[in-house]
Amino acid sequence: MTYRAPISEFRFLFDHVVGFSQVSETDRFAEATPETVEAVLSEAGKLCEDMLAPLQRAGDLHPARLENGVVRTSPGYDEGYRAIAEGGWIAIAADPEYGGMGLPMTMTSAVNEMMSSACLSLQLAPLMTQGQIEALEHHATDEIKALYLPKLIAGEWMGTMNLTEPQAGSDVGALTTKATPNGDGTYAITGQKIYISWGDNDFTENVCHLVLARLPDAVPGTKGISLFLVPKRIPDANGIPGVANSLKVVSLEHKMGLHGSPTAVMQYDGATGWLIGKENDGMRAMFTMMNNARLGVGIQGIGVAEGAYQHALAYAEGRKQGRTENNSITDHADVRRMLATMKADTFAARAIALANAVAIDMETATGHADWSARAALLTPITKAFGSDTGIDVASTGVQVHGGMGFIEETGAAQYSRDVRVAAIYEGTNGIQSMDLVGRKLMDGGEAAYRLLDEMEAEAEAARAKRPDLVDPVWQACETLRETTEWMVAHGAQDRFAGSVPYLRGFARVLGAHFHLRAALADPDGPHDRLAAFYIHRILPEHVGLLAHARQGAEDLFAVSVDDLAA
Amino acid sequence: MTYRAPISEFRFLFDHVVGFSQVSETDRFAEATPETVEAVLSEAGKLCEDMLAPLQRAGDLHPARLENGVVRTSPGYDEGYRAIAEGGWIAIAADPEYGGMGLPMTMTSAVNEMMSSACLSLQLAPLMTQGQIEALEHHATDEIKALYLPKLIAGEWMGTMNLTEPQAGSDVGALTTKATPNGDGTYAITGQKIYISWGDNDFTENVCHLVLARLPDAVPGTKGISLFLVPKRIPDANGIPGVANSLKVVSLEHKMGLHGSPTAVMQYDGATGWLIGKENDGMRAMFTMMNNARLGVGIQGIGVAEGAYQHALAYAEGRKQGRTENNSITDHADVRRMLATMKADTFAARAIALANAVAIDMETATGHADWSARAALLTPITKAFGSDTGIDVASTGVQVHGGMGFIEETGAAQYSRDVRVAAIYEGTNGIQSMDLVGRKLMDGGEAAYRLLDEMEAEAEAARAKRPDLVDPVWQACETLRETTEWMVAHGAQDRFAGSVPYLRGFARVLGAHFHLRAALADPDGPHDRLAAFYIHRILPEHVGLLAHARQGAEDLFAVSVDDLAA
């Protein structure tokens, strides 16, 4: 599988679509000049093309496995992770005090996307570590930071997230893992965690687990959860990993895809842990990590979409069929439709994700509540629409290949199998949608309306120039506004009954907004033509989605569980 | 994986939705009384539940493999195929003169669906054999029929279809396999064929290949193609398979799913074949087989949808989560939405497929051109919408399982992997859509308008009773009519540019028509509530799809191949 890093497309989006110049104009991110962006993306892109992309198929064919309690990773993953670490790509946004580069999340997002295109199962390792670094930066003591952050940032140690238990999936509050004070400031952690991505490996000298658990006197539910850092090997004061902690990998899962990523069942038997943040305040610290991870998982979807698109386009261009022998199947109308849809949807999802990252960077740089509200609003949309786009584009990639798509050697099927989990982990897309219509509209819709005001104002300003594109976008914004008003005016059950189509409809309309920007910045260019394709052909989907979103709960729950089983 | 055959649902559809009584009122199918239907479906359902469903996972874990030139099938498949054969289920529609039961295709379709739910990879074997039986019934000499049909119908021999070559996929006319007359009425067949489902097995005493090839003087393209029957072992006059023919399995494919079905590369080296039908008239004979197979593949999708739905519902009902400990996740709004969508879409696709089968039976029984036009119109819709529904429902089934959905042991992922090929084989869904807007509208839209007239007349008649359901259905029919008029008025490129969304939109509206019928037949019952869910929430998708369908080719081809690569 060859992969070409889409550097110039990132530059176009940074410069013309997602307003990255705002970020580089802040004091906090003054170093993120166009030259730095170009250098960082080119360097990371080269690593992804040359070093990581060739690992993708090896990871699928030779899954990580557990041998006598030791996780053996896929061939080449050791060297791959080292190369990521040596390039400094584990965490370019991390604090320079601990070895990071302090660069914007927007740039991290582009780098993460390229790594996801090249080899998703390996990219999950730095992604998990990034989330841990951010959680520690925000919530750990200076001592913990000094001990752990340099190792994590340098890639000498790896980080994991431990939330889920067999009886506590989306319902995190039901978890039962126990944390008992040892009397010396540490805690003894006991319990079982499942679905632990990169729960162990055979190439970093330590693995650091962030584990949600309950103190002995904790109240039930999410308010009685605390967060602990539990290293595989307990480091001494100099950061040398010593004694093995009381934890182990019980088993690895056999998964539909992402075979190169070891997904562990972890057992903690009185393992020594350090409290991160305050007692019973673990969910807050966890959300720092989760929000990072949710953006990251949306971007995984986009990365796979890009990889699967390039792969399908290369196949289609090489596939001669039909009467005119020189033409490839790209000249068949439906193949052209599939490829254009893949590209247009990838553009929309990428623009949303990068705009989300820009909002995070502006929040970091300015501390302004409007930016944090914007980031909070966009995060569930990025996660769900990014992962859904990855799944849809990869499936279309299989279809473009015809019969070859179903044959594993081709590689199209692997994209489809690997990315399927992105709609599930870090909060299913159903949970993302509930977050959007629940928590994210609890401001009475203020953040959503502010975004819609901007979208409509921009459309208005461009109306005279491009009525063919502006009219449908403006009308779609109005429908989204009315649906948002409906959501704000209705109770939780009614909102939840339409939450998934609402999120999808929101993303469709927001995607059109960014396509319009791109068209205006590239008149008569490729982005203009792709925007016309999206706005005239794909955007109309929002009508059905938003009509569904406004139906309320009654019709839905009228279909009883008995009816379902009838 | 447990599976319960949905016998009462089939009965409801036969009696109230697809007009099966018309079929049983004909002389040709007078034996298909309600008692016979009940007996046949119950008996076949029992086989599927008890014997076939347990094979599904074994086939996935232990793929068919090639050992020293011999295909070794998955554990239990031998017994499974024998049980299908002994029950008489290979071909219940086949001619009683040769051992069939002469029952309607509608009943075959229900039986095929149940077998597909239970074990798709094994069901593909009788499906291929059914297609061969039908091709021989229509096009073979009496001698060939007498020799081959009893063996195929009894399941002692198995049938395959050999169309595709490496350079000739959707473009069948490009095939190069040669047929040279031997001078004794037989032909020597030489060439390579790929993607041959059930290309060989280790449990039937013979395997009969229908092979498309070119005579020495044949013109290029599809008009120079002839069809040959090429048995693995050449039978003597008494039907005893003797000498091995000059053909072999070169290799088996490693596929995304359907591991239990051996997909072979076949090599013919001067193999002895018998001409079926006339010289250079192979495409016509092949289409007999293909049309049967297209209906059958749509039904495969529906079968997998039913299986995946039952599997997901059982999981959700057993999954306790949330504050009220007695409730399962079926009480979460988005889980209810997913399950109701799966059930409503499966209903729509099944009704379309069975209505298609009824049209085929009426064509057989009456010879009336209206019925054959109806069957021809519905076949691409059944194939594409049935397979897409299987893919979508199976993917939603994965999502209902949350994290467990990505773990192979759960079984949800297998439905998703297995059914993916249904959108590809027997003509990709893109090809189906081209068939719909091309060949099937070449009557100036007559068959489509006749169907729309019926749909609108029925809606009109029910308007006073159920305006809440009728108004949106009638409006959707009008939009479909306008879009059909647009298609008829435009040239091939414009039609092809919107063919896939047109087919999907057509299926959405047609599904609403059948849901409305079901609601009227079951007032205040489960079908009524499911119809309301579908019509209010899912049907609105047709707006975006049909808007896309009417965009024409200009916008689409404006996105150039250079733009795609930009």
PDB file of C-alpha atoms in Angstrom, chain B residues 172-348:
ATOM      1  CA  VAL B 172     -18.186  -9.547 -19.540  1.00  0.00           C
ATOM      2  CA  GLY B 173     -17.762  -8.946 -23.265  1.00  0.00           C
ATOM      3  CA  ALA B 174     -13.986  -8.743 -22.822  1.00  0.00           C
ATOM      4  CA  LEU B 175     -13.613 -12.411 -21.904  1.00  0.00           C
ATOM      5  CA  THR B 176     -11.170 -14.557 -23.885  1.00  0.00           C
ATOM      6  CA  THR B 177     -11.740 -18.187 -22.810  1.00  0.00           C
ATOM      7  CA  LYS B 178     -11.798 -20.299 -25.983  1.00  0.00           C
ATOM      8  CA  ALA B 179     -14.125 -23.081 -27.091  1.00  0.00           C
ATOM      9  CA  THR B 180     -12.951 -25.225 -30.013  1.00  0.00           C
ATOM     10  CA  PRO B 181     -15.246 -27.825 -31.612  1.00  0.00           C
ATOM     11  CA  ASN B 182     -13.989 -31.370 -31.061  1.00  0.00           C
ATOM     12  CA  GLY B 183     -15.900 -32.659 -34.067  1.00  0.00           C
ATOM     13  CA  ASP B 184     -18.074 -34.997 -31.978  1.00  0.00           C
ATOM     14  CA  GLY B 185     -20.536 -32.340 -30.816  1.00  0.00           C
ATOM     15  CA  THR B 186     -18.446 -31.431 -27.793  1.00  0.00           C
ATOM     16  CA  TYR B 187     -16.059 -28.515 -27.403  1.00  0.00           C
ATOM     17  CA  ALA B 188     -12.600 -28.094 -25.900  1.00  0.00           C
ATOM     18  CA  ILE B 189     -12.647 -25.269 -23.361  1.00  0.00           C
ATOM     19  CA  THR B 190      -9.427 -23.433 -22.536  1.00  0.00           C
ATOM     20  CA  GLY B 191      -8.959 -20.425 -20.285  1.00  0.00           C
ATOM     21  CA  GLN B 192      -8.907 -19.110 -16.750  1.00  0.00           C
ATOM     22  CA  LYS B 193     -11.910 -17.998 -14.720  1.00  0.00           C
ATOM     23  CA  ILE B 194     -11.822 -16.162 -11.391  1.00  0.00           C
ATOM     24  CA  TYR B 195     -14.161 -15.642  -8.416  1.00  0.00           C
ATOM     25  CA  ILE B 196     -15.827 -19.018  -8.919  1.00  0.00           C
ATOM     26  CA  SER B 197     -18.000 -19.501  -5.838  1.00  0.00           C
ATOM     27  CA  TRP B 198     -17.961 -23.127  -4.690  1.00  0.00           C
ATOM     28  CA  GLY B 199     -15.577 -23.912  -7.566  1.00  0.00           C
ATOM     29  CA  ASP B 200     -15.081 -27.330  -6.012  1.00  0.00           C
ATOM     30  CA  ASN B 201     -15.945 -29.286  -2.876  1.00  0.00           C
ATOM     31  CA  ASP B 202     -15.195 -32.622  -1.227  1.00  0.00           C
ATOM     32  CA  PHE B 203     -18.726 -33.865  -0.686  1.00  0.00           C
ATOM     33  CA  THR B 204     -20.672 -33.986  -3.968  1.00  0.00           C
ATOM     34  CA  GLU B 205     -19.740 -36.660  -6.478  1.00  0.00           C
ATOM     35  CA  ASN B 206     -19.576 -34.141  -9.303  1.00  0.00           C
ATOM     36  CA  VAL B 207     -19.335 -30.386  -9.886  1.00  0.00           C
ATOM     37  CA  CYS B 208     -20.867 -28.921 -13.039  1.00  0.00           C
ATOM     38  CA  HIS B 209     -19.479 -25.669 -14.390  1.00  0.00           C
ATOM     39  CA  LEU B 210     -21.409 -23.373 -16.682  1.00  0.00           C
ATOM     40  CA  VAL B 211     -18.667 -21.535 -18.550  1.00  0.00           C
ATOM     41  CA  LEU B 212     -18.844 -18.548 -20.887  1.00  0.00           C
ATOM     42  CA  ALA B 213     -16.379 -18.848 -23.770  1.00  0.00           C
ATOM     43  CA  ARG B 214     -15.771 -17.822 -27.388  1.00  0.00           C
ATOM     44  CA  LEU B 215     -15.940 -20.010 -30.476  1.00  0.00           C
ATOM     45  CA  PRO B 216     -13.036 -19.616 -32.925  1.00  0.00           C
ATOM     46  CA  ASP B 217     -15.044 -17.457 -35.342  1.00  0.00           C
ATOM     47  CA  ALA B 218     -16.899 -15.437 -32.717  1.00  0.00           C
ATOM     48  CA  VAL B 219     -17.282 -11.657 -33.079  1.00  0.00           C
ATOM     49  CA  PRO B 220     -15.770  -9.496 -30.317  1.00  0.00           C
ATOM     50  CA  GLY B 221     -17.942  -8.379 -27.376  1.00  0.00           C
ATOM     51  CA  THR B 222     -20.983  -9.994 -25.788  1.00  0.00           C
ATOM     52  CA  LYS B 223     -22.437 -11.134 -29.119  1.00  0.00           C
ATOM     53  CA  GLY B 224     -19.619 -13.617 -29.584  1.00  0.00           C
ATOM     54  CA  ILE B 225     -20.087 -15.459 -26.324  1.00  0.00           C
ATOM     55  CA  SER B 226     -21.449 -18.990 -25.960  1.00  0.00           C
ATOM     56  CA  LEU B 227     -22.323 -21.010 -22.877  1.00  0.00           C
ATOM     57  CA  PHE B 228     -20.911 -24.453 -22.103  1.00  0.00           C
ATOM     58  CA  LEU B 229     -21.559 -27.067 -19.488  1.00  0.00           C
ATOM     59  CA  VAL B 230     -18.253 -28.473 -18.274  1.00  0.00           C
ATOM     60  CA  PRO B 231     -18.443 -31.217 -15.642  1.00  0.00           C
ATOM     61  CA  LYS B 232     -15.573 -31.975 -13.295  1.00  0.00           C
ATOM     62  CA  ARG B 233     -16.011 -35.666 -14.069  1.00  0.00           C
ATOM     63  CA  ILE B 234     -17.543 -36.705 -17.360  1.00  0.00           C
ATOM     64  CA  PRO B 235     -20.705 -38.756 -16.721  1.00  0.00           C
ATOM     65  CA  ASP B 236     -21.477 -41.894 -18.694  1.00  0.00           C
ATOM     66  CA  ALA B 237     -24.920 -42.439 -20.200  1.00  0.00           C
ATOM     67  CA  ASN B 238     -26.225 -43.673 -16.857  1.00  0.00           C
ATOM     68  CA  GLY B 239     -25.072 -40.547 -15.067  1.00  0.00           C
ATOM     69  CA  ILE B 240     -22.122 -42.198 -13.370  1.00  0.00           C
ATOM     70  CA  PRO B 241     -19.265 -39.665 -13.187  1.00  0.00           C
ATOM     71  CA  GLY B 242     -16.208 -41.166 -14.828  1.00  0.00           C
ATOM     72  CA  VAL B 243     -13.073 -39.669 -16.322  1.00  0.00           C
ATOM     73  CA  ALA B 244     -11.721 -36.490 -14.740  1.00  0.00           C
ATOM     74  CA  ASN B 245     -12.110 -33.528 -17.081  1.00  0.00           C
ATOM     75  CA  SER B 246      -9.130 -31.259 -17.943  1.00  0.00           C
ATOM     76  CA  LEU B 247      -9.846 -28.603 -15.393  1.00  0.00           C
ATOM     77  CA  LYS B 248      -8.538 -27.713 -11.969  1.00  0.00           C
ATOM     78  CA  VAL B 249      -8.727 -25.344  -9.067  1.00  0.00           C
ATOM     79  CA  VAL B 250      -5.568 -23.235  -9.211  1.00  0.00           C
ATOM     80  CA  SER B 251      -6.073 -21.448  -5.894  1.00  0.00           C
ATOM     81  CA  LEU B 252      -8.657 -20.270  -3.387  1.00  0.00           C
ATOM     82  CA  GLU B 253      -9.034 -16.609  -2.410  1.00  0.00           C
ATOM     83  CA  HIS B 254      -8.449 -15.211   1.084  1.00  0.00           C
ATOM     84  CA  LYS B 255     -11.537 -13.133   1.607  1.00  0.00           C
ATOM     85  CA  MET B 256     -12.885 -10.560   4.046  1.00  0.00           C
ATOM     86  CA  GLY B 257     -15.702 -12.957   4.887  1.00  0.00           C
ATOM     87  CA  LEU B 258     -17.666 -15.950   3.613  1.00  0.00           C
ATOM     88  CA  HIS B 259     -14.673 -18.106   4.533  1.00  0.00           C
ATOM     89  CA  GLY B 260     -16.722 -21.275   4.374  1.00  0.00           C
ATOM     90  CA  SER B 261     -17.371 -20.751   0.662  1.00  0.00           C
ATOM     91  CA  PRO B 262     -14.397 -21.782  -1.505  1.00  0.00           C
ATOM     92  CA  THR B 263     -13.852 -18.999  -4.076  1.00  0.00           C
ATOM     93  CA  ALA B 264     -11.713 -20.514  -6.777  1.00  0.00           C
ATOM     94  CA  VAL B 265      -9.483 -19.542  -9.636  1.00  0.00           C
ATOM     95  CA  MET B 266     -10.369 -22.225 -12.229  1.00  0.00           C
ATOM     96  CA  GLN B 267      -8.132 -23.370 -15.034  1.00  0.00           C
ATOM     97  CA  TYR B 268      -9.610 -25.111 -18.096  1.00  0.00           C
ATOM     98  CA  ASP B 269      -7.086 -26.841 -20.352  1.00  0.00           C
ATOM     99  CA  GLY B 270      -9.036 -28.207 -23.272  1.00  0.00           C
ATOM    100  CA  ALA B 271     -11.765 -29.429 -20.938  1.00  0.00           C
ATOM    101  CA  THR B 272     -14.697 -31.166 -22.600  1.00  0.00           C
ATOM    102  CA  GLY B 273     -17.822 -29.026 -22.654  1.00  0.00           C
ATOM    103  CA  TRP B 274     -21.345 -29.206 -24.071  1.00  0.00           C
ATOM    104  CA  LEU B 275     -22.954 -26.215 -25.736  1.00  0.00           C
ATOM    105  CA  ILE B 276     -26.012 -24.899 -23.847  1.00  0.00           C
ATOM    106  CA  GLY B 277     -28.426 -22.949 -26.033  1.00  0.00           C
ATOM    107  CA  LYS B 278     -27.267 -21.694 -29.391  1.00  0.00           C
ATOM    108  CA  GLU B 279     -23.804 -20.696 -30.539  1.00  0.00           C
ATOM    109  CA  ASN B 280     -23.007 -17.033 -29.737  1.00  0.00           C
ATOM    110  CA  ASP B 281     -26.178 -16.802 -27.695  1.00  0.00           C
ATOM    111  CA  GLY B 282     -24.524 -17.426 -24.341  1.00  0.00           C
ATOM    112  CA  MET B 283     -25.421 -14.105 -22.778  1.00  0.00           C
ATOM    113  CA  ARG B 284     -29.129 -14.872 -23.042  1.00  0.00           C
ATOM    114  CA  ALA B 285     -28.732 -18.196 -21.270  1.00  0.00           C
ATOM    115  CA  MET B 286     -26.433 -16.598 -18.771  1.00  0.00           C
ATOM    116  CA  PHE B 287     -29.005 -13.926 -17.982  1.00  0.00           C
ATOM    117  CA  THR B 288     -31.534 -16.612 -17.053  1.00  0.00           C
ATOM    118  CA  MET B 289     -29.042 -17.757 -14.486  1.00  0.00           C
ATOM    119  CA  MET B 290     -27.991 -14.247 -13.516  1.00  0.00           C
ATOM    120  CA  ASN B 291     -31.515 -12.946 -12.963  1.00  0.00           C
ATOM    121  CA  ASN B 292     -32.206 -15.856 -10.691  1.00  0.00           C
ATOM    122  CA  ALA B 293     -28.919 -15.221  -8.932  1.00  0.00           C
ATOM    123  CA  ARG B 294     -29.591 -11.480  -8.611  1.00  0.00           C
ATOM    124  CA  LEU B 295     -32.867 -12.083  -6.835  1.00  0.00           C
ATOM    125  CA  GLY B 296     -31.029 -14.690  -4.783  1.00  0.00           C
ATOM    126  CA  VAL B 297     -28.213 -12.345  -3.791  1.00  0.00           C
ATOM    127  CA  GLY B 298     -30.654  -9.628  -2.743  1.00  0.00           C
ATOM    128  CA  ILE B 299     -32.290 -12.261  -0.582  1.00  0.00           C
ATOM    129  CA  GLN B 300     -28.911 -13.227   0.851  1.00  0.00           C
ATOM    130  CA  GLY B 301     -28.630  -9.654   2.085  1.00  0.00           C
ATOM    131  CA  ILE B 302     -32.079  -9.812   3.642  1.00  0.00           C
ATOM    132  CA  GLY B 303     -31.264 -13.131   5.288  1.00  0.00           C
ATOM    133  CA  VAL B 304     -28.129 -11.693   6.847  1.00  0.00           C
ATOM    134  CA  ALA B 305     -30.092  -8.620   7.928  1.00  0.00           C
ATOM    135  CA  GLU B 306     -32.600 -10.869   9.716  1.00  0.00           C
ATOM    136  CA  GLY B 307     -29.841 -12.930  11.329  1.00  0.00           C
ATOM    137  CA  ALA B 308     -27.865  -9.883  12.424  1.00  0.00           C
ATOM    138  CA  TYR B 309     -31.028  -8.252  13.732  1.00  0.00           C
ATOM    139  CA  GLN B 310     -32.027 -11.230  15.850  1.00  0.00           C
ATOM    140  CA  HIS B 311     -28.470 -11.481  17.131  1.00  0.00           C
ATOM    141  CA  ALA B 312     -28.304  -7.793  18.091  1.00  0.00           C
ATOM    142  CA  LEU B 313     -31.758  -7.799  19.682  1.00  0.00           C
ATOM    143  CA  ALA B 314     -30.858 -10.799  21.826  1.00  0.00           C
ATOM    144  CA  TYR B 315     -27.681  -9.070  22.955  1.00  0.00           C
ATOM    145  CA  ALA B 316     -29.455  -5.790  23.724  1.00  0.00           C
ATOM    146  CA  GLU B 317     -32.211  -7.515  25.676  1.00  0.00           C
ATOM    147  CA  GLY B 318     -29.620  -9.254  27.801  1.00  0.00           C
ATOM    148  CA  ARG B 319     -27.488  -6.166  28.363  1.00  0.00           C
ATOM    149  CA  LYS B 320     -28.434  -4.440  31.590  1.00  0.00           C
ATOM    150  CA  GLN B 321     -27.029  -0.953  31.916  1.00  0.00           C
ATOM    151  CA  GLY B 322     -28.100   2.371  33.321  1.00  0.00           C
ATOM    152  CA  ARG B 323     -29.773   3.318  36.554  1.00  0.00           C
ATOM    153  CA  THR B 324     -32.843   1.121  36.498  1.00  0.00           C
ATOM    154  CA  GLU B 325     -31.234  -2.245  36.911  1.00  0.00           C
ATOM    155  CA  ASN B 326     -34.114  -4.240  35.493  1.00  0.00           C
ATOM    156  CA  ASN B 327     -34.089  -2.446  32.198  1.00  0.00           C
ATOM    157  CA  SER B 328     -31.952  -3.422  29.284  1.00  0.00           C
ATOM    158  CA  ILE B 329     -30.275  -1.087  26.824  1.00  0.00           C
ATOM    159  CA  THR B 330     -33.301  -1.512  24.530  1.00  0.00           C
ATOM    160  CA  ASP B 331     -34.784   1.317  26.633  1.00  0.00           C
ATOM    161  CA  HIS B 332     -32.036   3.716  25.531  1.00  0.00           C
ATOM    162  CA  ALA B 333     -33.466   5.890  22.805  1.00  0.00           C
ATOM    163  CA  ASP B 334     -30.629   5.400  20.351  1.00  0.00           C
ATOM    164  CA  VAL B 335     -30.500   1.629  20.830  1.00  0.00           C
ATOM    165  CA  ARG B 336     -34.264   1.521  20.235  1.00  0.00           C
ATOM    166  CA  ARG B 337     -33.735   3.660  17.117  1.00  0.00           C
ATOM    167  CA  MET B 338     -31.056   1.296  15.816  1.00  0.00           C
ATOM    168  CA  LEU B 339     -33.144  -1.834  16.424  1.00  0.00           C
ATOM    169  CA  ALA B 340     -36.312  -0.329  14.959  1.00  0.00           C
ATOM    170  CA  THR B 341     -34.367   0.840  11.891  1.00  0.00           C
ATOM    171  CA  MET B 342     -32.906  -2.638  11.397  1.00  0.00           C
ATOM    172  CA  LYS B 343     -36.350  -4.224  11.618  1.00  0.00           C
ATOM    173  CA  ALA B 344     -38.099  -1.624   9.453  1.00  0.00           C
ATOM    174  CA  ASP B 345     -35.446  -1.791   6.715  1.00  0.00           C
ATOM    175  CA  THR B 346     -35.443  -5.586   6.742  1.00  0.00           C
ATOM    176  CA  PHE B 347     -39.227  -5.533   6.330  1.00  0.00           C
ATOM    177  CA  ALA B 348     -38.969  -3.126   3.382  1.00  0.00           C
TER     178      ALA B 348
END
